[in-house]
GROMACS .gro file of C-alpha atoms in nm:
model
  429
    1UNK     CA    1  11.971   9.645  13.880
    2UNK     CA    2  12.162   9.835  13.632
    3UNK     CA    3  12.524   9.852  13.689
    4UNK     CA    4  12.783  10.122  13.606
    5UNK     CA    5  12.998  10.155  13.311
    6UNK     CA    6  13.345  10.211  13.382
    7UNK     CA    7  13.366  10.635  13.411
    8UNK     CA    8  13.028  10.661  13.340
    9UNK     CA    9  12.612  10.547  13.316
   10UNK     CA   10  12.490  10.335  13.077
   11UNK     CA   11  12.319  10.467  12.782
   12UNK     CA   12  11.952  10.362  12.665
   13UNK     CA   13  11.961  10.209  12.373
   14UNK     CA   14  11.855  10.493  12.167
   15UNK     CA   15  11.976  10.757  12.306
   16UNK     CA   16  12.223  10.884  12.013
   17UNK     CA   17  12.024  10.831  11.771
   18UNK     CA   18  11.731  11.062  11.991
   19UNK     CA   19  11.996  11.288  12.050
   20UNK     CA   20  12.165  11.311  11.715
   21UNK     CA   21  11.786  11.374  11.564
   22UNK     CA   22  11.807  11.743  11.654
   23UNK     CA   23  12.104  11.795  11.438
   24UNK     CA   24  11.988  11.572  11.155
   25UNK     CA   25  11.926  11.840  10.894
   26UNK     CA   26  12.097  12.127  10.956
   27UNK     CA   27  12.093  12.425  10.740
   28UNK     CA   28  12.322  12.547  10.485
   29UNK     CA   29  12.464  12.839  10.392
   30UNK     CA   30  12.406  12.957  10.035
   31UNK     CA   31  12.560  13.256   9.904
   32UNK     CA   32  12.337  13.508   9.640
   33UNK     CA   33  12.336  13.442   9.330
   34UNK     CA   34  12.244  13.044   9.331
   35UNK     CA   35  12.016  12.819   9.198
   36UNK     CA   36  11.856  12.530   9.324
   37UNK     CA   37  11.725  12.233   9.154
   38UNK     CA   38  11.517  11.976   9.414
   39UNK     CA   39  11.350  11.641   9.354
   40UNK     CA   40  11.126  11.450   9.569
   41UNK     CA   41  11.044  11.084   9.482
   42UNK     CA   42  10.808  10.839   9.642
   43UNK     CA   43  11.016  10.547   9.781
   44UNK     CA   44  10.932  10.202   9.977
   45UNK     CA   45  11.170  10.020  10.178
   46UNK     CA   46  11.349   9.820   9.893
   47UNK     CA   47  11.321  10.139   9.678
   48UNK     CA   48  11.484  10.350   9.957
   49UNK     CA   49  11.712  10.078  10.001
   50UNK     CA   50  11.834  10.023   9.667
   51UNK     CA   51  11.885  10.414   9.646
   52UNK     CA   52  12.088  10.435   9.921
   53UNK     CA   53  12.327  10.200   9.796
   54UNK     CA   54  12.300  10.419   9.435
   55UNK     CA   55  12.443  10.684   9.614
   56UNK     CA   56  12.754  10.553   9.827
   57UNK     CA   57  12.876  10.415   9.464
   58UNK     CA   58  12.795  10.774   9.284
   59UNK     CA   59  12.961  10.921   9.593
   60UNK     CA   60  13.280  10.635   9.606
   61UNK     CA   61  13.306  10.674   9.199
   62UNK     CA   62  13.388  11.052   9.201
   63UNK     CA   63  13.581  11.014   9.596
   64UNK     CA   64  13.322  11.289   9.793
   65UNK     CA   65  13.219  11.249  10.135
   66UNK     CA   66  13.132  10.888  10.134
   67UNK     CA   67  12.778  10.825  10.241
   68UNK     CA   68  12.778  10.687  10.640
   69UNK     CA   69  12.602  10.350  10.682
   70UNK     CA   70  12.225  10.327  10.770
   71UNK     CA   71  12.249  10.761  10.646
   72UNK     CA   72  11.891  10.927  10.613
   73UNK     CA   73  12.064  11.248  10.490
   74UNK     CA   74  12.358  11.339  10.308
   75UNK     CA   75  12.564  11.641  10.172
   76UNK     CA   76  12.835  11.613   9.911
   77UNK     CA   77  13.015  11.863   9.695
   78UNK     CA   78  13.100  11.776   9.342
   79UNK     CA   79  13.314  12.066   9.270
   80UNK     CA   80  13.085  12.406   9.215
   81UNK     CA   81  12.749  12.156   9.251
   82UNK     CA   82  12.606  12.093   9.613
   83UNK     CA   83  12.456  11.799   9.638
   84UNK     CA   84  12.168  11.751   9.949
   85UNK     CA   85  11.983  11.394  10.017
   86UNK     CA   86  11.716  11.290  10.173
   87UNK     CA   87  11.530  11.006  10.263
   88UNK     CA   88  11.168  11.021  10.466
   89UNK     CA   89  10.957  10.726  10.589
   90UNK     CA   90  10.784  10.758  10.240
   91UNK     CA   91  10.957  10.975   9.971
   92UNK     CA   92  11.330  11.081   9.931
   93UNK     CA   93  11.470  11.390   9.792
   94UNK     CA   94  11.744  11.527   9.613
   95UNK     CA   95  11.852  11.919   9.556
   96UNK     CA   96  12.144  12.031   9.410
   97UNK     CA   97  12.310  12.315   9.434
   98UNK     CA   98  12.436  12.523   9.080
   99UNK     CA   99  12.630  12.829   9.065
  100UNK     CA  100  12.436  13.132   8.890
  101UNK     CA  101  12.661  13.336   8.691
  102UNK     CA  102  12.325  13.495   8.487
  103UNK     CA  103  12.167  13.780   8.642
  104UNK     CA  104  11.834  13.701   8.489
  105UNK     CA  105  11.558  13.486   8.654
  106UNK     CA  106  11.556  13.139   8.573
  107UNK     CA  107  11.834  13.117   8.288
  108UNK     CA  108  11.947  12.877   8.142
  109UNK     CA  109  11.643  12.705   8.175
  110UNK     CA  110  11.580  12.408   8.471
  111UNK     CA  111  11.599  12.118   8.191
  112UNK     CA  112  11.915  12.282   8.086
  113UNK     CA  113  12.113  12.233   8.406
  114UNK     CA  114  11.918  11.908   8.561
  115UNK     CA  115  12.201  11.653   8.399
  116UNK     CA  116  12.331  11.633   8.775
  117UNK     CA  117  12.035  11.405   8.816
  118UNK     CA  118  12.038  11.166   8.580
  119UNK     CA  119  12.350  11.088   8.653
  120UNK     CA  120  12.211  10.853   8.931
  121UNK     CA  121  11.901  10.593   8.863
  122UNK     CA  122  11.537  10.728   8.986
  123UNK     CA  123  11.469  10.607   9.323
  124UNK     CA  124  11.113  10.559   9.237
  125UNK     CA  125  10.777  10.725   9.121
  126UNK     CA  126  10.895  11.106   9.057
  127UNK     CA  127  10.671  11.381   9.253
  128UNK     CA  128  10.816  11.685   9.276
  129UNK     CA  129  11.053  11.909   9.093
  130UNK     CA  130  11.127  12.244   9.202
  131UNK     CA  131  11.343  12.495   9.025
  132UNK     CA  132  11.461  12.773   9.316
  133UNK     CA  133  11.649  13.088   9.185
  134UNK     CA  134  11.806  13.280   9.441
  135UNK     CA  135  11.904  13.624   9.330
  136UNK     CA  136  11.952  13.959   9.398
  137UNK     CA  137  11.670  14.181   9.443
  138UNK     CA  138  11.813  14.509   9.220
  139UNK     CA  139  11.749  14.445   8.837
  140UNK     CA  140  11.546  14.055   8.904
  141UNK     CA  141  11.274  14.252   8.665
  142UNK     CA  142  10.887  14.243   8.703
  143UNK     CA  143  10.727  13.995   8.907
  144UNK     CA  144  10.370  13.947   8.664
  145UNK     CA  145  10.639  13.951   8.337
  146UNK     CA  146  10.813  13.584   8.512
  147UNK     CA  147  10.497  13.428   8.648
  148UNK     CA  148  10.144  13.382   8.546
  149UNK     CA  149   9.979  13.649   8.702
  150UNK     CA  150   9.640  13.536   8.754
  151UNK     CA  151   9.829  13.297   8.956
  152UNK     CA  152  10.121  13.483   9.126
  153UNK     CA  153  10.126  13.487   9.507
  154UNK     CA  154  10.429  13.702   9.653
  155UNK     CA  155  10.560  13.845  10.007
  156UNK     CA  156  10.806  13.974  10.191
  157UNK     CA  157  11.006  13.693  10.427
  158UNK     CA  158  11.270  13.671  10.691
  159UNK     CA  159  11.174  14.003  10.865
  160UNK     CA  160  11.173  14.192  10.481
  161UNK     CA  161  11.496  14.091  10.400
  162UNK     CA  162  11.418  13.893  10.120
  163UNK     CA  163  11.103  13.865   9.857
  164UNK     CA  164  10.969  13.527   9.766
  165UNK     CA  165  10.768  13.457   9.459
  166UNK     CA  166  10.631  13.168   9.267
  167UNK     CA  167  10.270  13.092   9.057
  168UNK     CA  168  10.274  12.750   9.140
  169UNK     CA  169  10.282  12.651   8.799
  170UNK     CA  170  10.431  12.355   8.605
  171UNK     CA  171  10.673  12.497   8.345
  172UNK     CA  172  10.740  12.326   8.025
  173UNK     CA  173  10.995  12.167   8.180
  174UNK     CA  174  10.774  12.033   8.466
  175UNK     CA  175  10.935  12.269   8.744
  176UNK     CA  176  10.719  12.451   9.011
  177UNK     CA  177  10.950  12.792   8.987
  178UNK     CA  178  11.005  13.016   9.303
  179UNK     CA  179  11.202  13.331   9.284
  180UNK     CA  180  11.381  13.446   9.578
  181UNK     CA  181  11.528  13.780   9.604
  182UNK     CA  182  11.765  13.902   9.841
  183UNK     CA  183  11.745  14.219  10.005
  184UNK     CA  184  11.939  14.144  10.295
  185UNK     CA  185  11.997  13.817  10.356
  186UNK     CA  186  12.283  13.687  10.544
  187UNK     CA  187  12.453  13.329  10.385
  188UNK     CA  188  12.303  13.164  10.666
  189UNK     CA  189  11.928  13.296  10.668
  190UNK     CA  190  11.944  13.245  10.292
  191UNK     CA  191  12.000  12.860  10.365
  192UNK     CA  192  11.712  12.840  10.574
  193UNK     CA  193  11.486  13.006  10.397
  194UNK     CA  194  11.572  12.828  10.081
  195UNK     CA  195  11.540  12.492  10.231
  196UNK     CA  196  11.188  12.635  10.390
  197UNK     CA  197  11.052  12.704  10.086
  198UNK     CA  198  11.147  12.405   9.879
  199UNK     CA  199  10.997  12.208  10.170
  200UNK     CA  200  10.648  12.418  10.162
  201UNK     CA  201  10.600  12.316   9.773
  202UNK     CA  202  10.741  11.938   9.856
  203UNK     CA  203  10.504  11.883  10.119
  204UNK     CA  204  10.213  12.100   9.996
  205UNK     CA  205  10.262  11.825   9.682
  206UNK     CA  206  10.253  11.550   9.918
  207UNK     CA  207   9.956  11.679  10.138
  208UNK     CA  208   9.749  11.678   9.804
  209UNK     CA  209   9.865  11.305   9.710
  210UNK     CA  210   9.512  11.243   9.936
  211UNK     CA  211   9.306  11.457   9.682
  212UNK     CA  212   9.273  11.204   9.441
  213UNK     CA  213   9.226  10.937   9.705
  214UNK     CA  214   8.925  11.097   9.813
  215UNK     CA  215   8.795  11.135   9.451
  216UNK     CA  216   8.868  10.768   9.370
  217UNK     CA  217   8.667  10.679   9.685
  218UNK     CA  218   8.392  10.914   9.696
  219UNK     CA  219   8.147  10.704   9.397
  220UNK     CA  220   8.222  10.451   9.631
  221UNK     CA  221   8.159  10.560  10.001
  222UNK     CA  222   7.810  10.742   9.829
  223UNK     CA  223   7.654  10.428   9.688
  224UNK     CA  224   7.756  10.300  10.035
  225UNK     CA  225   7.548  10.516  10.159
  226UNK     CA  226   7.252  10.491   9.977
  227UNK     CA  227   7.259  10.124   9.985
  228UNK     CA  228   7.230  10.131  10.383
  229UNK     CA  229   6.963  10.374  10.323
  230UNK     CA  230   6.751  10.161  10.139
  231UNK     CA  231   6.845   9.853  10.345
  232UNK     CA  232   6.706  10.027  10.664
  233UNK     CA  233   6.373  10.083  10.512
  234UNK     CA  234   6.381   9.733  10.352
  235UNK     CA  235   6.444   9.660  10.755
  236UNK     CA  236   6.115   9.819  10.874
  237UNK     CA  237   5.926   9.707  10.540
  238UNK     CA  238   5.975   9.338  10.553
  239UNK     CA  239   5.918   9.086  10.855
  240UNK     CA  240   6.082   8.693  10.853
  241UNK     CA  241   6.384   8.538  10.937
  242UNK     CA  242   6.456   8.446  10.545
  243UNK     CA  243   6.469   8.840  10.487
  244UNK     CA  244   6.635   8.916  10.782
  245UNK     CA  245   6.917   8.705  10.709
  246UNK     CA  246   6.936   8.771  10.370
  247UNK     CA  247   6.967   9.171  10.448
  248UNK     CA  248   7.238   9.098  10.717
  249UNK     CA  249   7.457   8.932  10.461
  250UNK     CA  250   7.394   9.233  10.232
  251UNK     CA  251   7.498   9.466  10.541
  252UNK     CA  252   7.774   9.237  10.674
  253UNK     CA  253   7.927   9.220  10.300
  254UNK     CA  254   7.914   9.627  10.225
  255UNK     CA  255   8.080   9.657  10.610
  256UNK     CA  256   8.340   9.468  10.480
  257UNK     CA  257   8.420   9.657  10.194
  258UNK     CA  258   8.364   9.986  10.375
  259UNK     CA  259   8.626   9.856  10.619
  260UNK     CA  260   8.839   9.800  10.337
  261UNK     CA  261   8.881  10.102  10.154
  262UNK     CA  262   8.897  10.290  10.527
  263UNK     CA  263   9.191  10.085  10.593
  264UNK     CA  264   9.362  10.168  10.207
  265UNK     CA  265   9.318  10.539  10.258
  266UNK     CA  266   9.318  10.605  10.623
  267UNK     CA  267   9.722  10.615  10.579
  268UNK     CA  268   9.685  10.844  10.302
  269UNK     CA  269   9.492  11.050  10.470
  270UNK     CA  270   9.646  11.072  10.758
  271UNK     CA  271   9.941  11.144  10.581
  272UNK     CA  272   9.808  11.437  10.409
  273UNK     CA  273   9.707  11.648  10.734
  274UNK     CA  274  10.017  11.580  10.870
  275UNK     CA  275  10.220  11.724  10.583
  276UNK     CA  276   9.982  12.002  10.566
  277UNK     CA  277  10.039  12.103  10.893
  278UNK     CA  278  10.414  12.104  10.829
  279UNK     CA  279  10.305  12.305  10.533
  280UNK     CA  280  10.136  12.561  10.796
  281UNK     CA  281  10.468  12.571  10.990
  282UNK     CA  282  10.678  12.650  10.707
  283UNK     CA  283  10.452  12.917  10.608
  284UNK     CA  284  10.470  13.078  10.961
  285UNK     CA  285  10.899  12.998  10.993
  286UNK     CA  286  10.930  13.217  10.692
  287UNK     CA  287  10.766  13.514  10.856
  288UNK     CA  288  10.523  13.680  10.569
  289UNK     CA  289  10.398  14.001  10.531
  290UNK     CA  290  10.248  14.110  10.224
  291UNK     CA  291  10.439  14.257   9.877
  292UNK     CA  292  10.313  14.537   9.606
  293UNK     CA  293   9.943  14.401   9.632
  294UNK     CA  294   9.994  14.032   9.551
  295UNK     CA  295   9.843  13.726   9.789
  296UNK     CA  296  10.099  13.585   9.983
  297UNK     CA  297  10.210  13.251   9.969
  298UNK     CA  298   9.978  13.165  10.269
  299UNK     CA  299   9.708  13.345  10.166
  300UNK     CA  300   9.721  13.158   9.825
  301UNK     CA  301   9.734  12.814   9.957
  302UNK     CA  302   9.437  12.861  10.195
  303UNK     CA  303   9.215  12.924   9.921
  304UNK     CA  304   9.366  12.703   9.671
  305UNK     CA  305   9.496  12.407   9.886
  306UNK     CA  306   9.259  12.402  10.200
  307UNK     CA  307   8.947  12.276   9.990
  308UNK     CA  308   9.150  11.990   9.912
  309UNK     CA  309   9.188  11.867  10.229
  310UNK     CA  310   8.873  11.972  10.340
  311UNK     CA  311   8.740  11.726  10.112
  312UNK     CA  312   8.975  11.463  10.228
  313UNK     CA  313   8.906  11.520  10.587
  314UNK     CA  314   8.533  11.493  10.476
  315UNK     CA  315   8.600  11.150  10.302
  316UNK     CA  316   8.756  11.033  10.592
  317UNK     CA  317   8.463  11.143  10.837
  318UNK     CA  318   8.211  11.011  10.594
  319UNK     CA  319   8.353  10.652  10.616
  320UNK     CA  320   8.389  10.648  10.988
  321UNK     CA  321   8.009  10.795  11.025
  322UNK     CA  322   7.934  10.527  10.780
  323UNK     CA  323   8.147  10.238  10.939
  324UNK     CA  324   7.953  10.325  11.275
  325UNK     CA  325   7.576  10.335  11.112
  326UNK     CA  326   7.652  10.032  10.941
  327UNK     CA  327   7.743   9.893  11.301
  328UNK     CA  328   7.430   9.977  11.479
  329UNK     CA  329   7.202   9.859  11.172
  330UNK     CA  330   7.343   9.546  11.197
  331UNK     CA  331   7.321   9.521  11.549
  332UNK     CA  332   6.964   9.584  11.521
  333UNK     CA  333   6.970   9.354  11.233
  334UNK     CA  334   7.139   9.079  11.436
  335UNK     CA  335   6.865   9.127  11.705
  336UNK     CA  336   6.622   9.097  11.529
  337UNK     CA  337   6.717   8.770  11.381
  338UNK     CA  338   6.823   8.638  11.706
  339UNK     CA  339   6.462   8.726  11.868
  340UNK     CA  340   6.296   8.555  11.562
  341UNK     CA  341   6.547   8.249  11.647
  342UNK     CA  342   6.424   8.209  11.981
  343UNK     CA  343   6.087   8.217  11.872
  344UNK     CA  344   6.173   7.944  11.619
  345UNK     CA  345   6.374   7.775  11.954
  346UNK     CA  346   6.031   7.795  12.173
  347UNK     CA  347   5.797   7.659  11.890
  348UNK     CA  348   6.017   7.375  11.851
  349UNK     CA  349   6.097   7.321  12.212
  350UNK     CA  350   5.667   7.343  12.269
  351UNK     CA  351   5.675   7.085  11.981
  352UNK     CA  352   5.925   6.821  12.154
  353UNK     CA  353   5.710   6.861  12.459
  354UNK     CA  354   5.408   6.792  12.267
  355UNK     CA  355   5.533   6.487  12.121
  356UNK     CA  356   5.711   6.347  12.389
  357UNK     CA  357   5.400   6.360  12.595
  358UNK     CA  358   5.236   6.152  12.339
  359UNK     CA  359   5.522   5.888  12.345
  360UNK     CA  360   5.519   5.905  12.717
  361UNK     CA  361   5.087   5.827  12.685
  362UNK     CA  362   5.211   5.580  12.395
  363UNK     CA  363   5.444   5.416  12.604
  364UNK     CA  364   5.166   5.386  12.958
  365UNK     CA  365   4.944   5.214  12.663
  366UNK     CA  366   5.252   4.969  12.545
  367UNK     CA  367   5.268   4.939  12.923
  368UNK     CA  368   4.919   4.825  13.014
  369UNK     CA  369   4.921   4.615  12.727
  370UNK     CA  370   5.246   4.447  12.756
  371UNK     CA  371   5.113   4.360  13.147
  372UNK     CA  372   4.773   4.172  12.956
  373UNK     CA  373   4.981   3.957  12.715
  374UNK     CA  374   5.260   3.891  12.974
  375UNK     CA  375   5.011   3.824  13.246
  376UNK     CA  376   4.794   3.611  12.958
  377UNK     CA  377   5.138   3.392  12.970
  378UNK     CA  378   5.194   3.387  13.306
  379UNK     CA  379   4.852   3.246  13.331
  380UNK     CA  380   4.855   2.981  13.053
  381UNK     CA  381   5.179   2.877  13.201
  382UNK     CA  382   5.050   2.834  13.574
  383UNK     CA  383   4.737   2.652  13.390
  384UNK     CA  384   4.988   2.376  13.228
  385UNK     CA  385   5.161   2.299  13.580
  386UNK     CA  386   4.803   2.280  13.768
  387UNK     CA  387   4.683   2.046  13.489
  388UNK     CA  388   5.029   1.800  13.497
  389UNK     CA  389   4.992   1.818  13.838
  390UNK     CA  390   4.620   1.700  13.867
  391UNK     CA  391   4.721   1.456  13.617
  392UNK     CA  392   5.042   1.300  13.843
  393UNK     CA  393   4.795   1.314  14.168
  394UNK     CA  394   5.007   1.558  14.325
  395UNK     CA  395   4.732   1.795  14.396
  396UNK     CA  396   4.331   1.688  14.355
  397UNK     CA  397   4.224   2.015  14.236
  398UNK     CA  398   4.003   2.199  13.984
  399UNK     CA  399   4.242   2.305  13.724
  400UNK     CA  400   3.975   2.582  13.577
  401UNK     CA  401   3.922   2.733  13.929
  402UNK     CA  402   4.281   2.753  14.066
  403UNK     CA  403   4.336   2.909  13.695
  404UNK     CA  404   4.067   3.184  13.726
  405UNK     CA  405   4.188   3.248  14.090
  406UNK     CA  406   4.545   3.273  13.943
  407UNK     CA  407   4.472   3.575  13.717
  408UNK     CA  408   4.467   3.864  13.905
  409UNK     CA  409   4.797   3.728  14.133
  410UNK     CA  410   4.960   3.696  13.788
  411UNK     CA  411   4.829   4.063  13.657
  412UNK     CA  412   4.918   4.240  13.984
  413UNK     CA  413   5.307   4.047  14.002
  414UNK     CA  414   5.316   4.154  13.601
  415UNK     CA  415   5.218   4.499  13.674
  416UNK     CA  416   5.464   4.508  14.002
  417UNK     CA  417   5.735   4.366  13.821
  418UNK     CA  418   5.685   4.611  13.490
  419UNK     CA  419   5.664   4.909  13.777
  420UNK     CA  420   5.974   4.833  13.961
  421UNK     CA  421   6.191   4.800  13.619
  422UNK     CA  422   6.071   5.130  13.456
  423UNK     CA  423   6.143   5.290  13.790
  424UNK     CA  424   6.511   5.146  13.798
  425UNK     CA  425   6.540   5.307  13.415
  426UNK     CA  426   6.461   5.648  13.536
  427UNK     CA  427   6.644   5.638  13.822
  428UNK     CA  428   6.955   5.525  13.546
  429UNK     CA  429   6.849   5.822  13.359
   0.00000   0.00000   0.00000
């Protein structure tokens, strides 16, 4: 029985930390004109580790909000910078936060202003850079004169208040660019939908990290394929336990591998739908409607991004079709082998009958004869004490006749006695 704390219930275990998640990333308010700078990095444990520590020294070094032990996010201000960091269960990001005192889209340049970040070490594998310029919407200039047009995907967000732009191109300086122009934006909404949008490209980036997965793996799960077609009609060409057995070790090796590369990507994979469905929820958060005749943002990455995970949610289903056909051929496979096992069990088995009926008519033959030599003893024996005993006078008989009459006696006690002693030996048995 649980007991009472003193003025109050005890708590489960983790029920701050449950509690506290709601609150975990909360969003800032960003005041127009800004720019925004974000990173996303893939991390593992030690990585994330060692990057957390990175951090509470930059932070301790130049005396901003320290960073709280066991922190998954962070905010610091380094005099007109923001800084805002991350960490996920597989990547960890950092944006920071610039003043914009140029009225003009994306100047200085991103590669200009980044310096913020290499003041601490990379975390790990570098994945996404985004360069977010938040301005306001009088005098930001033509749309198709900033962005690739072939490309550009635009739309009105946050009820109209704002307009939200980007090609989804690399820049020279290997930034995805998105524009943001405020119409009406409050400090607030402008946080959120800043934070919404860098998040869309992050995870869209992730969600695709199973694209090349899937292309890595297809070679593989196709001659897969093919090679269980061509065992199954080796199955139904060939006949014999030699061949049988030889094609289950084909089919038991290629489920093995199967079942390996299923268990390397199925995280990936996973991975990928989930962050494209986060993707999805951005998209609806930010509230689109369309802008002077350009695809919106949503309507862009349905036809450019949903392929791609088509294919990886194809890749996927492939393996586990596969994984289960490969199962029931070698079930079959199995079966047959055992069948032609206990056929090879019952010719043998018919076999040790056979020959242990001719040991048992082997043995009745050692039998009778043993009973003629052991009875011819018997015999010559009683025929030596009838002939010392004529000889001493004890008895005045015919030594040849007593001896004839003394066979059968001897045969049938021979024959009793061999009788009674194989019957004790079975009995034993």
């Amino acid at each position: 029985m649980i007991e009472h704390q003193k003025g109050g219930l005890v708590p489960h275990p983790d029920r701050e930390v449950i509690l506290a998640e709601v609150h975990a990333r909360p969003f800032a308010p960003i005041e127009t004109p800004r720019r925004l700078l974000h990173f996303a990095f893939l991390t593992d444990a030690a990585q994330a580790a060692a990057d957390r520590d990175a951090l509470a020294r930059f932070c301790s070094e130049r005396g901003v909000t320290p960073l709280a032990e066991g922190a998954k996010h962070h905010r610091a201000r380094l005099a007109e910078i923001g800084l805002r960091w991350e960490q996920h269960s597989e990547f960890t990001t950092y944006s920071w936060e610039l003043p914009s005192p140029e009225r003009s889209a994306f100047v200085p340049t991103a590669i200009d202003l980044q310096h913020p970040m290499h003041e601490l070490p990379q975390p790990g594998p570098h994945l996404v850079s985004i360069d977010l310029h938040l301005l306001p919407a009088i005098g930001a200039g033509e749309l198709d004169a900033i962005f690739d047009p072939a490309s550009l995907a635009a739309s009105l967000v946050d009820n109209a208040s704002a307009v939200a732009a980007t090609d989804f191109r690399v820049s020279a300086g290997g930034f995805v660019r998105i524009l943001l122009l405020d119409r009406e934006l409050t400090s607030s909404r402008s946080g959120a939908l800043t934070q919404r949008l860098l998040e869309i490209e992050t995870y869209r980036t992730l969600a695709l990290l199973g694209l090349p997965e899937a292309q890595r793996i297809g070679p593989s799960v196709r001659a897969t394929e093919e090679t269980l077609v061509r065992i199954a009609s080796t199955m139904t060409a060939t006949e014999g336990l030699v061949s049988d057995n030889a094609l289950l070790d084909e089919m038991t090796a290629l489920a093995a591998r199967l079942e390996s590369e299923a268990a390397s990507t199925n995280y990936r994979f996973g991975a990928s739908r989930a962050y494209d469905n986060i993707v999805q929820q951005r998209l609806i958060a930010i509230g689109e409607t369309p802008h002077a005749g350009w695809p919106t943002l949503a309507a862009f990455l349905s036809r450019r991004m949903a392929p791609a995970m088509r294919t990886c949610q194809m890749l996927q289903e492939r393996q586990t079709d596969l994984s289960r056909k490969l199962a029931r051929a070698a079930n079959l496979l199995r079966t047959r082998v055992d069948v032609a096992l206990e056929q090879q069990n019952r010719d043998l088995l018919a076999a040790m009958n056979e020959r242990t009926r001719l040991q048992l008519r082997l043995q009745q033959t050692v039998e009778g004869l043993s009973v003629a030599a052991i009875g011819y003893y018997v015999v010559s024996l009683f025929g030596y004490l009838a002939k010392g005993a004529k000889d001493a006078g004890f008895l005045p008989i015919d030594v040849g006749m007593a001896t004839a009459l003394f066979v059968p006696i001897a045969l049938i006690g021979v024959w009793a006695a061999v009788r009674r002693i194989r019957r004790g030996h079975s009995e034993e048995s």
